Structure formats: C-alpha cells, structure tokens
Amino acid sequence: MPSTSTAFVVIAELQVPIEHREEFLKICQFDSEHSVADEPGCRQFDVLIQPESPETIVLYEVYDDRAAFDTHLTMPHFAPFAEGLERLNIPKPNVRFFTRNNP
C-alpha cells in the first residue's frame, strides 16, 4: 500500500472594498512571501483573485499541521496583515480548515 501525504489546509475568503484592493493585495503578498520563506511548516501560500468579482480575495494556505498554522499567526510578518484588516475596514474573513490527503 502506498504512503499518503497529509497537510493542514486553510482557505480564507475576504471581501475587500475595491478602493483598498491594491494595498491589501500588497499586504497579502508580503505575508505570503514571508510565510513560505520564514516558516518551516508553511508549504504553500497562494493569493487568489476573482476577475469577475474584484472585491473577493481568497488565501489558500498549506501547512504541515494545525500547530504550524497556529505558529503562523504569531509571526512578525502576520502583524501587518492583521493590522491591515482593521485599518482598511475589511470584514472578518470566512475561514475554513481542511485536511489534505494525497496518495
């Protein structure tokens, strides 16, 4: 029987006022780049945009486990993201958690 690879997946959907979209995308990019580069437990962090719904931004994040995600929330590069949500008046994101199980 082949081995399987599991991961903890976070999908966060945000509704960003269009006037703050570009600034918020830069904040997300900073968080994404540093998460992948600086966190050993972060495997992937994609910032997705929906062309037909420009105010919708989706973050697709893959971590080794829940503990790695919890560590992410304490990292210095996460602070600008959290501050940006409040400063730009972005509603609390819809966050869903999954376990990825690849054969």
Coordinates of C-alpha atoms in Angstrom, one line a residue:
M1 CA 0.0 0.0 0.0
P2 CA 1.5 3.4 -1.0
S3 CA 2.1 6.0 1.7
T4 CA 0.0 9.1 1.9
S5 CA 0.9 12.8 2.4
T6 CA -1.4 14.8 4.7
A7 CA -1.4 18.6 5.2
F8 CA -3.5 21.2 7.0
V9 CA -5.2 23.5 4.6
V10 CA -6.6 26.9 5.3
I11 CA -8.9 28.7 2.9
A12 CA -9.8 32.3 3.8
E13 CA -12.2 34.3 1.7
L14 CA -12.2 38.1 2.2
Q15 CA -14.4 40.9 0.8
V16 CA -12.1 43.9 0.3
P17 CA -13.5 47.3 -0.5
I18 CA -12.4 48.0 -4.1
E19 CA -10.7 51.2 -3.1
H20 CA -8.3 49.2 -0.8
R21 CA -7.8 46.2 -3.0
E22 CA -4.3 47.0 -4.4
E23 CA -3.0 48.0 -1.0
F24 CA -4.4 44.9 0.6
L25 CA -3.0 42.7 -2.2
K26 CA 0.5 44.0 -1.4
I27 CA -0.1 43.2 2.3
C28 CA -1.2 39.7 1.4
Q29 CA 1.8 39.2 -0.9
F30 CA 4.2 40.3 1.9
D31 CA 2.6 37.8 4.3
S32 CA 2.6 35.0 1.6
E33 CA 6.3 35.5 0.7
H34 CA 7.5 35.6 4.3
S35 CA 5.3 32.7 5.3
V36 CA 6.8 30.4 2.7
A37 CA 10.4 31.7 3.2
D38 CA 10.4 32.0 7.0
E39 CA 8.1 29.3 8.3
P40 CA 9.4 25.7 8.0
G41 CA 5.8 24.4 8.5
C42 CA 4.3 26.5 5.7
R43 CA 4.3 24.6 2.4
Q44 CA 2.3 26.9 0.2
F45 CA 0.5 30.3 0.4
D46 CA -1.4 31.5 -2.6
V47 CA -3.2 34.8 -3.0
L48 CA -6.1 34.3 -5.4
I49 CA -8.3 36.9 -7.1
Q50 CA -11.5 36.5 -8.9
P51 CA -11.6 38.7 -12.1
E52 CA -15.4 38.7 -12.2
S53 CA -15.6 39.7 -8.5
P54 CA -12.7 42.1 -7.9
E55 CA -13.5 42.7 -4.2
T56 CA -13.1 38.9 -3.5
I57 CA -9.7 37.7 -2.4
V58 CA -9.0 34.1 -1.4
L59 CA -6.0 32.9 0.5
Y60 CA -5.1 29.2 0.0
E61 CA -2.5 28.1 2.6
V62 CA -1.0 24.7 3.2
Y63 CA 0.8 23.8 6.4
D64 CA 2.3 20.7 7.9
D65 CA -0.3 20.7 10.6
R66 CA -2.5 22.9 12.8
A67 CA 0.4 23.7 15.1
A68 CA 2.3 25.2 12.1
F69 CA -0.7 27.4 11.2
D70 CA -1.0 28.5 14.9
T71 CA 2.7 29.5 14.7
H72 CA 2.0 31.4 11.5
L73 CA -0.5 33.6 13.5
T74 CA 2.3 34.7 15.9
M75 CA 4.9 35.5 13.2
P76 CA 6.1 39.2 12.8
H77 CA 5.1 39.2 9.1
F78 CA 1.5 38.3 10.1
A79 CA 1.1 41.5 12.1
P80 CA 0.8 43.8 9.0
F81 CA -2.0 41.5 7.7
A82 CA -4.0 41.6 10.9
E83 CA -3.5 45.4 11.2
G84 CA -4.5 45.9 7.6
L85 CA -7.8 44.1 8.1
E86 CA -8.7 46.6 10.8
R87 CA -7.2 49.7 9.3
L88 CA -8.8 49.1 5.8
N89 CA -12.1 48.2 7.4
I90 CA -12.2 44.7 5.9
P91 CA -14.8 42.4 7.4
K92 CA -13.7 39.3 9.2
P93 CA -12.7 36.6 6.6
N94 CA -14.6 33.4 6.1
V95 CA -12.0 30.9 7.1
R96 CA -12.3 27.1 6.5
F97 CA -10.0 24.4 7.6
F98 CA -9.3 21.1 5.7
T99 CA -7.0 18.1 5.9
R100 CA -5.5 17.3 2.5
N101 CA -4.8 13.6 2.0
N102 CA -2.9 12.8 -1.2
P103 CA -2.0 9.3 -2.1

